[in-house]
Short mmCIF file of N, CA and C in Angstrom, two decimals:
data_model
loop_
_atom_site.label_atom_id
_atom_site.label_comp_id
_atom_site.label_asym_id
_atom_site.label_seq_id
_atom_site.Cartn_x
_atom_site.Cartn_y
_atom_site.Cartn_z
N MET A 263 -72.82 16.55 74.25
CA MET A 263 -72.77 17.52 74.86
C MET A 263 -72.15 17.39 76.03
N ALA A 264 -71.66 18.20 76.40
CA ALA A 264 -70.74 18.21 77.98
C ALA A 264 -71.27 19.13 78.95
N ALA A 265 -71.50 18.59 80.04
CA ALA A 265 -71.60 18.88 81.46
C ALA A 265 -71.86 20.45 81.17
N LEU A 266 -72.73 21.38 82.03
CA LEU A 266 -72.38 23.04 82.35
C LEU A 266 -71.81 23.44 83.08
N THR A 267 -70.98 24.73 82.28
CA THR A 267 -69.98 24.92 83.22
C THR A 267 -70.91 26.68 83.73
N ASN A 268 -71.81 27.19 83.12
CA ASN A 268 -72.24 28.59 83.59
C ASN A 268 -74.07 28.20 83.57
N ASP A 269 -74.69 29.27 84.06
CA ASP A 269 -75.81 29.37 83.96
C ASP A 269 -76.52 29.20 82.55
N THR A 270 -78.03 28.70 82.01
CA THR A 270 -78.46 28.35 80.67
C THR A 270 -79.58 28.82 80.91
N ASN A 271 -80.35 29.21 79.63
CA ASN A 271 -81.55 29.52 79.39
C ASN A 271 -82.54 28.54 79.00
N ARG A 272 -82.86 27.64 79.59
CA ARG A 272 -83.17 26.33 79.10
C ARG A 272 -84.90 26.66 78.73
N LYS A 273 -85.13 25.97 77.68
CA LYS A 273 -86.45 25.99 77.28
C LYS A 273 -87.67 25.21 77.72
N LEU A 274 -88.32 25.66 78.13
CA LEU A 274 -89.41 24.68 79.15
C LEU A 274 -91.01 24.76 78.69
N ARG A 275 -91.51 23.60 78.27
CA ARG A 275 -92.79 23.94 78.20
C ARG A 275 -93.92 23.30 79.27
N ASP A 276 -95.22 23.62 79.23
CA ASP A 276 -96.06 23.01 79.97
C ASP A 276 -96.13 21.36 79.91
N GLY A 277 -95.84 20.85 80.94
CA GLY A 277 -95.75 19.51 81.38
C GLY A 277 -97.21 18.85 81.02
N ASP A 278 -98.18 19.34 81.23
CA ASP A 278 -99.52 18.87 81.66
C ASP A 278 -100.35 18.47 79.98
N LEU A 279 -100.10 19.01 78.90
CA LEU A 279 -99.96 18.44 77.63
C LEU A 279 -98.86 18.16 76.70
N GLN A 280 -99.25 17.38 75.91
CA GLN A 280 -98.42 17.03 74.96
C GLN A 280 -98.90 16.60 73.19
N ALA A 281 -98.25 16.91 72.47
CA ALA A 281 -98.68 17.02 70.84
C ALA A 281 -97.96 15.54 70.64
N LEU A 282 -98.77 15.07 70.14
CA LEU A 282 -98.37 13.44 69.78
C LEU A 282 -98.85 12.85 68.28
N PRO A 283 -97.38 12.65 67.37
CA PRO A 283 -97.91 12.14 66.19
C PRO A 283 -98.84 11.02 65.91
N VAL A 284 -100.09 11.33 64.95
CA VAL A 284 -101.08 10.02 64.94
C VAL A 284 -100.74 9.30 64.06
N LYS A 285 -101.14 7.80 64.25
CA LYS A 285 -100.95 7.00 63.16
C LYS A 285 -101.68 7.15 61.90
N GLY A 286 -101.31 6.55 60.85
CA GLY A 286 -102.10 6.81 59.54
C GLY A 286 -103.61 6.17 59.66
N SER A 287 -104.58 6.44 58.73
CA SER A 287 -105.54 5.95 58.61
C SER A 287 -106.59 5.54 60.41
N THR A 288 -106.34 6.95 61.39
CA THR A 288 -107.17 6.89 62.41
C THR A 288 -107.59 8.13 62.42
N ARG A 289 -108.61 8.11 63.50
CA ARG A 289 -109.29 8.78 64.07
C ARG A 289 -109.28 9.01 65.69
N ILE A 290 -108.95 9.92 66.00
CA ILE A 290 -108.81 10.07 67.75
C ILE A 290 -110.30 11.03 67.84
N TYR A 291 -111.00 10.50 68.99
CA TYR A 291 -111.82 11.49 69.44
C TYR A 291 -111.29 12.63 70.35
N LYS A 292 -112.47 13.55 70.59
CA LYS A 292 -112.02 14.53 71.74
C LYS A 292 -112.76 13.63 72.65
N GLY A 293 -111.64 13.97 74.11
CA GLY A 293 -112.05 12.89 75.04
C GLY A 293 -111.81 11.49 74.92
N GLY A 294 -111.28 10.96 73.88
CA GLY A 294 -111.00 9.52 73.75
C GLY A 294 -110.03 9.35 74.78
N LEU A 295 -109.74 8.26 75.28
CA LEU A 295 -107.85 7.74 76.04
C LEU A 295 -107.55 7.34 75.22
N SER A 296 -106.35 7.34 74.71
CA SER A 296 -105.26 7.33 73.97
C SER A 296 -103.95 6.77 74.23
N CYS A 297 -103.30 5.84 73.22
CA CYS A 297 -102.29 5.20 73.91
C CYS A 297 -101.26 5.31 72.54
N THR A 298 -100.06 5.31 72.81
CA THR A 298 -99.41 5.05 71.80
C THR A 298 -99.19 3.89 71.17
N ASP A 299 -99.04 3.23 69.98
CA ASP A 299 -98.60 1.71 69.65
C ASP A 299 -97.21 1.54 69.93
N THR A 300 -96.68 0.66 69.01
CA THR A 300 -95.21 0.20 69.07
C THR A 300 -94.28 0.84 68.61
N ASN A 301 -95.17 1.89 67.70
CA ASN A 301 -93.94 2.62 67.05
C ASN A 301 -93.92 4.32 67.30
N GLY A 302 -94.61 4.09 68.50
CA GLY A 302 -94.62 5.84 69.11
C GLY A 302 -95.76 6.43 68.14
N LEU A 303 -96.69 6.17 67.75
CA LEU A 303 -97.88 6.78 67.17
C LEU A 303 -99.14 6.48 67.85
N LEU A 304 -99.68 7.81 67.73
CA LEU A 304 -101.14 7.73 68.63
C LEU A 304 -102.22 7.22 68.22
N VAL A 305 -102.71 6.37 69.36
CA VAL A 305 -103.66 5.59 68.51
C VAL A 305 -104.72 5.73 69.42
N PRO A 306 -106.50 5.46 69.21
CA PRO A 306 -107.49 5.41 70.38
C PRO A 306 -107.02 4.24 71.33
N GLY A 307 -107.44 4.59 72.61
CA GLY A 307 -107.21 3.53 73.65
C GLY A 307 -107.79 1.93 73.25
N ALA A 308 -106.46 1.51 73.63
CA ALA A 308 -107.14 -0.04 73.37
C ALA A 308 -106.37 -1.15 74.06
N ASP A 309 -106.63 -2.26 74.32
CA ASP A 309 -106.06 -3.43 75.41
C ASP A 309 -105.08 -4.14 74.09
N ALA A 310 -104.14 -3.76 73.86
CA ALA A 310 -103.25 -4.28 72.77
C ALA A 310 -101.89 -4.19 73.13
N ALA A 311 -101.12 -5.42 72.70
CA ALA A 311 -99.59 -5.57 73.07
C ALA A 311 -99.02 -4.33 73.07
N GLY A 312 -98.10 -4.03 73.67
CA GLY A 312 -97.13 -2.92 73.27
C GLY A 312 -97.67 -1.55 73.33
N TYR A 313 -98.80 -1.31 73.36
CA TYR A 313 -99.42 -0.16 73.80
C TYR A 313 -99.26 0.83 74.98
N LYS A 314 -99.22 1.91 74.82
CA LYS A 314 -98.94 2.83 76.32
C LYS A 314 -99.90 3.94 76.53
N TYR A 315 -100.71 3.88 77.70
CA TYR A 315 -101.52 4.99 77.84
C TYR A 315 -100.78 6.31 77.75
N GLN A 316 -101.33 7.43 76.70
CA GLN A 316 -100.80 8.62 77.26
C GLN A 316 -101.73 9.52 77.79
N GLY A 317 -103.30 9.72 77.56
CA GLY A 317 -104.10 10.17 78.19
C GLY A 317 -105.14 10.61 77.34
N PRO A 318 -106.25 11.56 77.69
CA PRO A 318 -107.34 11.64 77.12
C PRO A 318 -107.29 12.72 76.01
N ALA A 319 -107.50 12.88 74.76
CA ALA A 319 -107.39 13.61 73.67
C ALA A 319 -107.77 14.98 73.90
N ILE A 320 -107.39 16.23 74.21
CA ILE A 320 -108.16 17.23 74.24
C ILE A 320 -108.64 18.20 73.21
N GLU A 321 -108.35 17.66 72.06
CA GLU A 321 -108.88 17.94 70.63
C GLU A 321 -109.23 16.89 69.82
N PRO A 322 -110.20 16.52 68.71
CA PRO A 322 -110.01 15.28 67.79
C PRO A 322 -109.27 15.52 67.05
N GLY A 323 -109.05 14.65 66.74
CA GLY A 323 -108.04 14.61 65.05
C GLY A 323 -108.30 13.17 64.20
N ASP A 324 -108.58 13.82 63.11
CA ASP A 324 -108.92 12.72 61.89
C ASP A 324 -107.53 12.50 61.09
N ASN A 325 -107.46 11.58 61.09
CA ASN A 325 -106.04 11.13 59.98
C ASN A 325 -106.04 9.99 59.34
N THR A 326 -107.66 9.63 59.02
CA THR A 326 -108.14 8.71 58.49
C THR A 326 -107.70 8.62 56.67
N ASP A 327 -107.21 9.83 56.29
CA ASP A 327 -106.99 10.03 55.15
C ASP A 327 -105.59 10.19 54.88
N GLY A 328 -105.02 10.07 56.18
CA GLY A 328 -102.99 10.63 55.86
C GLY A 328 -102.25 9.28 56.38
N SER A 329 -101.42 9.87 56.27
CA SER A 329 -100.35 8.88 56.65
C SER A 329 -99.72 9.05 58.51
N ASP A 330 -98.66 7.83 58.67
CA ASP A 330 -98.36 7.83 59.88
C ASP A 330 -97.54 9.29 60.21
N GLY A 331 -98.04 10.27 61.22
CA GLY A 331 -97.46 11.23 61.47
C GLY A 331 -97.83 12.65 60.68
N ASP A 332 -98.67 12.54 59.75
CA ASP A 332 -99.38 13.42 59.28
C ASP A 332 -100.09 14.55 59.97
N LEU A 333 -100.39 14.31 61.02
CA LEU A 333 -101.45 14.95 62.15
C LEU A 333 -100.74 14.66 63.25
N THR A 334 -100.69 15.74 64.18
CA THR A 334 -100.22 15.50 65.65
C THR A 334 -102.11 16.06 66.53
N VAL A 335 -101.85 15.22 67.62
CA VAL A 335 -103.47 15.50 68.44
C VAL A 335 -102.51 15.74 70.03
N VAL A 336 -103.33 16.71 70.77
CA VAL A 336 -102.47 17.02 72.08
C VAL A 336 -103.26 15.99 73.03
N VAL A 337 -102.52 15.85 73.87
CA VAL A 337 -103.43 14.85 74.93
C VAL A 337 -102.79 15.57 76.27
N ASP A 338 -103.51 15.18 77.23
CA ASP A 338 -103.70 15.42 78.45
C ASP A 338 -103.12 14.42 79.19
N ILE A 339 -101.62 14.68 79.79
CA ILE A 339 -100.82 13.74 80.37
C ILE A 339 -100.68 13.66 81.72
N GLU A 340 -101.43 14.49 82.49
CA GLU A 340 -101.46 14.91 83.95
C GLU A 340 -102.42 14.47 84.52
N SER A 341 -103.61 15.09 84.22
CA SER A 341 -104.68 15.25 84.99
C SER A 341 -105.24 13.98 85.70
N LEU A 342 -106.36 14.47 86.83
CA LEU A 342 -107.08 13.17 86.61
C LEU A 342 -108.32 12.54 85.81
N VAL A 343 -108.67 11.40 85.33
CA VAL A 343 -109.38 11.10 84.28
C VAL A 343 -110.40 10.60 84.26
N GLN A 344 -111.61 10.74 84.24
CA GLN A 344 -113.18 9.81 84.75
C GLN A 344 -112.97 8.94 83.22
N ALA A 345 -113.49 7.68 83.53
CA ALA A 345 -113.66 6.48 82.74
C ALA A 345 -114.72 5.70 83.02
N HIS A 346 -115.15 4.86 82.15
CA HIS A 346 -116.30 4.07 82.30
C HIS A 346 -115.63 2.37 82.66
N GLY A 347 -116.67 1.76 83.19
CA GLY A 347 -116.02 0.36 83.14
C GLY A 347 -117.19 -0.37 83.99
N THR A 348 -117.29 -1.45 84.30
CA THR A 348 -118.42 -2.25 84.98
C THR A 348 -117.67 -2.61 86.48
N GLY A 349 -118.71 -2.86 87.75
CA GLY A 349 -118.57 -3.53 88.89
C GLY A 349 -117.69 -3.07 89.71
N PHE A 350 -117.51 -1.57 89.54
CA PHE A 350 -116.35 -0.99 90.43
C PHE A 350 -117.13 -0.92 91.67
N THR A 351 -116.43 -1.13 92.99
CA THR A 351 -116.94 -0.45 94.26
C THR A 351 -115.93 0.40 95.05
N GLN A 352 -116.65 0.69 96.11
CA GLN A 352 -115.62 1.68 96.97
C GLN A 352 -114.65 1.12 97.29
N ALA A 353 -114.31 -0.40 97.17
CA ALA A 353 -113.21 -1.13 97.84
C ALA A 353 -111.99 -0.78 97.02
N ASP A 354 -112.51 -0.31 95.72
CA ASP A 354 -111.35 -0.30 94.65
C ASP A 354 -110.66 0.82 94.64
N ILE A 355 -110.93 1.73 95.32
CA ILE A 355 -109.97 2.86 95.33
C ILE A 355 -108.35 2.14 95.58
N GLY A 356 -107.46 2.84 94.90
CA GLY A 356 -106.12 2.57 95.15
C GLY A 356 -105.68 1.61 94.21
N LYS A 357 -106.78 0.90 93.58
CA LYS A 357 -106.26 -0.30 92.77
C LYS A 357 -106.00 0.33 91.20
N GLU A 358 -105.00 -0.39 90.46
CA GLU A 358 -104.63 -0.29 88.93
C GLU A 358 -106.01 -0.51 88.23
N VAL A 359 -106.33 0.52 87.17
CA VAL A 359 -107.09 -0.11 86.06
C VAL A 359 -106.14 0.31 84.94
N PHE A 360 -107.26 -0.68 83.97
CA PHE A 360 -106.01 -0.76 82.45
C PHE A 360 -107.03 -0.18 81.82
N ILE A 361 -106.32 -0.09 80.32
CA ILE A 361 -107.18 0.42 79.44
C ILE A 361 -108.09 -1.00 78.57
N VAL A 362 -109.32 -0.64 78.33
CA VAL A 362 -110.21 -1.62 77.35
C VAL A 362 -110.21 -1.04 76.04
N ASP A 363 -110.68 0.36 75.83
CA ASP A 363 -110.74 0.92 74.94
C ASP A 363 -110.92 2.62 75.22
N ASP A 364 -111.10 3.07 73.96
CA ASP A 364 -110.94 4.59 74.23
C ASP A 364 -111.79 5.41 75.06
N ASP A 365 -112.69 4.55 75.77
CA ASP A 365 -113.72 5.34 76.82
C ASP A 365 -113.75 4.60 78.09
N THR A 366 -113.27 3.02 78.21
CA THR A 366 -113.38 2.04 78.95
C THR A 366 -111.99 1.44 79.92
N VAL A 367 -111.90 1.36 81.14
CA VAL A 367 -110.97 0.99 81.79
C VAL A 367 -111.56 -0.43 82.73
N ALA A 368 -110.59 -1.19 82.97
CA ALA A 368 -110.94 -2.50 83.91
C ALA A 368 -110.03 -2.72 84.82
N LEU A 369 -110.23 -3.63 85.60
CA LEU A 369 -109.40 -3.79 86.81
C LEU A 369 -108.27 -5.07 86.50
N VAL A 370 -108.77 -5.99 85.14
CA VAL A 370 -108.08 -6.86 84.96
C VAL A 370 -108.50 -6.95 83.19
N THR A 371 -107.40 -7.22 82.33
CA THR A 371 -107.30 -7.15 81.12
C THR A 371 -106.35 -7.87 80.30
N THR A 372 -106.34 -8.49 79.62
CA THR A 372 -105.52 -9.09 78.49
C THR A 372 -104.15 -8.68 78.71
N HIS A 373 -103.98 -7.47 78.21
CA HIS A 373 -102.31 -7.17 77.69
C HIS A 373 -102.09 -5.88 79.03
N SER A 374 -102.91 -5.81 79.99
CA SER A 374 -102.56 -4.67 81.14
C SER A 374 -101.74 -3.38 80.44
N VAL A 375 -102.52 -2.78 79.74
CA VAL A 375 -101.73 -1.56 79.14
C VAL A 375 -102.68 -0.44 80.75
N TYR A 376 -101.57 -0.24 81.47
CA TYR A 376 -101.55 0.73 82.30
C TYR A 376 -102.62 2.01 82.58
N ALA A 377 -103.30 2.38 82.75
CA ALA A 377 -103.86 3.43 83.01
C ALA A 377 -103.59 4.29 84.09
N GLY A 378 -103.83 3.63 85.12
CA GLY A 378 -103.43 4.62 86.63
C GLY A 378 -103.89 3.97 87.74
N ARG A 379 -103.87 4.63 89.11
CA ARG A 379 -105.23 4.27 90.17
C ARG A 379 -106.34 4.66 90.36
N ILE A 380 -106.99 3.90 90.62
CA ILE A 380 -108.52 4.77 90.82
C ILE A 380 -108.16 5.59 91.91
N ALA A 381 -108.98 6.86 91.87
CA ALA A 381 -108.53 7.89 92.87
C ALA A 381 -110.09 7.87 94.05
N GLU A 382 -110.88 7.70 92.60
CA GLU A 382 -112.57 7.64 93.55
C GLU A 382 -113.74 6.91 92.44
N VAL A 383 -114.68 6.39 93.00
CA VAL A 383 -115.45 5.67 92.56
C VAL A 383 -116.60 6.62 92.62
N TYR A 384 -117.40 6.83 91.32
CA TYR A 384 -118.68 7.77 91.20
C TYR A 384 -119.73 6.78 91.34
N ASP A 385 -119.59 5.56 90.54
CA ASP A 385 -120.25 4.44 90.85
C ASP A 385 -120.16 3.29 90.07
N ALA A 386 -121.21 2.20 89.93
CA ALA A 386 -120.45 1.10 89.62
C ALA A 386 -120.14 1.31 88.21
N THR A 387 -120.24 2.08 87.36
CA THR A 387 -119.96 2.07 85.95
C THR A 387 -118.68 3.43 85.85
N THR A 388 -118.55 3.94 86.69
CA THR A 388 -117.73 5.09 86.41
C THR A 388 -116.40 5.64 88.01
N VAL A 389 -115.39 5.55 87.00
CA VAL A 389 -114.15 5.82 88.32
C VAL A 389 -113.23 7.38 87.61
N TRP A 390 -112.79 7.62 88.58
CA TRP A 390 -111.52 8.69 88.68
C TRP A 390 -110.63 7.84 88.72
N PHE A 391 -109.49 8.10 87.40
CA PHE A 391 -108.08 7.57 87.90
C PHE A 391 -107.13 8.75 87.86
N ASP A 392 -106.22 8.39 88.25
CA ASP A 392 -104.93 9.28 88.49
C ASP A 392 -103.71 8.36 87.87
N ARG A 393 -102.90 8.39 86.82
CA ARG A 393 -101.86 8.24 86.25
C ARG A 393 -100.47 8.06 86.75
N GLU A 394 -100.44 9.28 87.76
CA GLU A 394 -99.13 9.69 88.54
C GLU A 394 -99.64 9.06 89.75
N LEU A 395 -100.29 8.30 90.41
CA LEU A 395 -100.00 7.46 91.64
C LEU A 395 -98.98 6.66 90.83
N PRO A 396 -98.21 6.33 91.56
CA PRO A 396 -96.97 5.37 91.58
C PRO A 396 -97.64 3.85 91.54
N ARG A 397 -96.86 2.91 90.23
CA ARG A 397 -97.72 1.68 90.40
C ARG A 397 -96.58 1.01 90.81
N LEU A 398 -96.92 0.38 91.89
CA LEU A 398 -96.12 -0.12 93.16
C LEU A 398 -96.85 -1.87 93.23
N HIS A 399 -98.00 -1.89 92.90
CA HIS A 399 -98.24 -3.30 93.21
C HIS A 399 -97.83 -4.05 91.98
N PHE A 400 -97.33 -4.87 91.99
CA PHE A 400 -96.83 -5.70 90.88
C PHE A 400 -96.30 -6.94 91.36
N LYS A 401 -96.20 -8.09 90.76
CA LYS A 401 -95.36 -9.14 90.83
C LYS A 401 -94.39 -9.32 90.45
N LEU A 402 -92.96 -9.89 91.28
CA LEU A 402 -91.63 -9.59 90.88
C LEU A 402 -91.28 -9.98 89.67
N GLY A 403 -92.08 -11.35 89.04
CA GLY A 403 -91.88 -11.85 87.88
C GLY A 403 -92.73 -11.38 86.94
N ASP A 404 -93.47 -10.13 86.99
CA ASP A 404 -94.13 -9.66 85.92
C ASP A 404 -93.40 -8.13 85.47
N LEU A 405 -92.52 -7.96 86.41
CA LEU A 405 -91.63 -6.80 85.80
C LEU A 405 -91.54 -6.61 84.31
N THR A 406 -92.04 -5.52 83.67
CA THR A 406 -91.77 -5.61 82.09
C THR A 406 -90.95 -4.04 81.81
N ASP A 407 -90.81 -3.22 82.92
CA ASP A 407 -89.89 -2.04 82.73
C ASP A 407 -89.30 -1.60 83.93
N VAL A 408 -87.79 -1.47 83.59
CA VAL A 408 -87.10 -1.17 84.67
C VAL A 408 -87.37 0.05 85.41
N SER A 409 -87.97 0.67 84.74
CA SER A 409 -88.61 1.99 85.71
C SER A 409 -89.45 1.43 87.06
N GLU A 410 -90.18 0.48 86.52
CA GLU A 410 -91.02 0.02 87.63
C GLU A 410 -90.30 -0.52 88.71
N ALA A 411 -89.18 -1.21 88.45
CA ALA A 411 -88.32 -1.61 89.62
C ALA A 411 -87.16 -0.59 90.23
N SER A 412 -86.98 0.24 89.47
CA SER A 412 -86.03 1.37 90.13
C SER A 412 -86.96 2.19 91.03
N ALA A 413 -88.57 2.36 90.69
CA ALA A 413 -89.04 2.95 91.42
C ALA A 413 -89.42 2.84 92.56
N THR A 414 -89.16 1.67 93.08
CA THR A 414 -89.19 0.72 94.23
C THR A 414 -88.12 0.82 95.20
N ALA A 415 -86.99 1.03 94.38
CA ALA A 415 -85.58 0.74 95.10
C ALA A 415 -85.27 1.80 96.05
N GLY A 416 -85.04 1.60 97.46
CA GLY A 416 -84.93 3.03 98.36
C GLY A 416 -85.88 3.49 98.81
N MET A 417 -87.33 3.08 98.57
CA MET A 417 -88.77 3.22 98.94
C MET A 417 -88.97 2.59 100.39
N GLY A 418 -88.12 1.75 100.60
CA GLY A 418 -88.62 1.35 102.13
C GLY A 418 -89.87 0.44 102.02
N LEU A 419 -89.78 -0.31 100.70
CA LEU A 419 -90.93 -1.19 100.66
C LEU A 419 -90.70 -2.78 100.22
N THR A 420 -91.04 -3.64 100.84
CA THR A 420 -91.18 -4.98 100.82
C THR A 420 -92.08 -5.98 99.96
N TYR A 421 -91.70 -6.67 99.36
CA TYR A 421 -93.04 -7.45 98.82
C TYR A 421 -93.43 -8.88 99.20
N GLN A 422 -94.84 -8.15 99.33
CA GLN A 422 -95.60 -9.51 100.29
C GLN A 422 -95.97 -10.86 99.92
N THR A 423 -96.21 -11.92 100.49
CA THR A 423 -96.93 -12.79 99.70
C THR A 423 -97.83 -12.76 98.97
N ASP A 424 -98.68 -11.80 99.58
CA ASP A 424 -100.13 -11.74 99.15
C ASP A 424 -99.98 -10.63 97.66
N GLY A 425 -99.30 -10.86 97.27
CA GLY A 425 -98.79 -9.68 96.00
C GLY A 425 -98.69 -8.63 96.14
N THR A 426 -98.44 -7.83 97.12
CA THR A 426 -98.82 -6.61 97.45
C THR A 426 -97.69 -5.58 98.04
N TRP A 427 -97.15 -4.75 98.20
CA TRP A 427 -96.01 -3.94 98.63
C TRP A 427 -96.78 -3.39 100.14
N ALA A 428 -95.32 -3.40 100.92
CA ALA A 428 -95.54 -3.03 102.47
C ALA A 428 -94.13 -2.15 102.80
N PRO A 429 -94.37 -1.35 103.89
CA PRO A 429 -93.16 -0.91 104.19
C PRO A 429 -92.52 -1.84 104.75
N ALA A 430 -91.39 -1.33 104.40
CA ALA A 430 -90.21 -2.55 105.10
C ALA A 430 -89.97 -2.11 106.49
N ALA A 431 -89.73 -3.50 107.51
CA ALA A 431 -89.36 -3.42 108.76
C ALA A 431 -87.91 -2.30 108.63
N ASP A 432 -87.98 -1.56 109.24
CA ASP A 432 -86.49 -0.70 109.92
C ASP A 432 -85.14 -1.55 110.01
N ALA A 433 -84.27 -1.16 108.98
CA ALA A 433 -83.07 -1.88 109.28
C ALA A 433 -81.99 -1.55 110.52
N ASP A 434 -82.53 -0.57 111.08
CA ASP A 434 -81.67 -0.22 112.30
C ASP A 434 -81.84 -1.07 113.30
#
């Protein structure tokens, strides 16, 4: 396609919700944290290699008797989300959380399926997290997505020896 030379009527849709195809032989529970697998199919949240967190399902979906993509489920890809875990403290605000299963997040998991950053600690077993907060806390050797590196470029951040990012000294 060529670049526009006139105004266009661009089709738009609400960016808060996304309908995703469900993996065959899979059940998605309403409110369950959901991920896409390595084939881009919706599955219940899990700490599995190659999974990407998508959001909580706003409707249930039972594709247990179906094949890949026979069913779609709508997920909320933008809102703050409440989830459960263990051992959270007020000091965890701003820290990254990762998917454990379709109801649970943790500060550390095996496969680090990124869910978001803690926005509020309700109690030791319940947090609110925000997937929209930028993921800036990573070690240089741990980059798995070029967009993570690009997100920090030009933001005036420098990597610190303690594994965090801090404002860069003014170059002028």
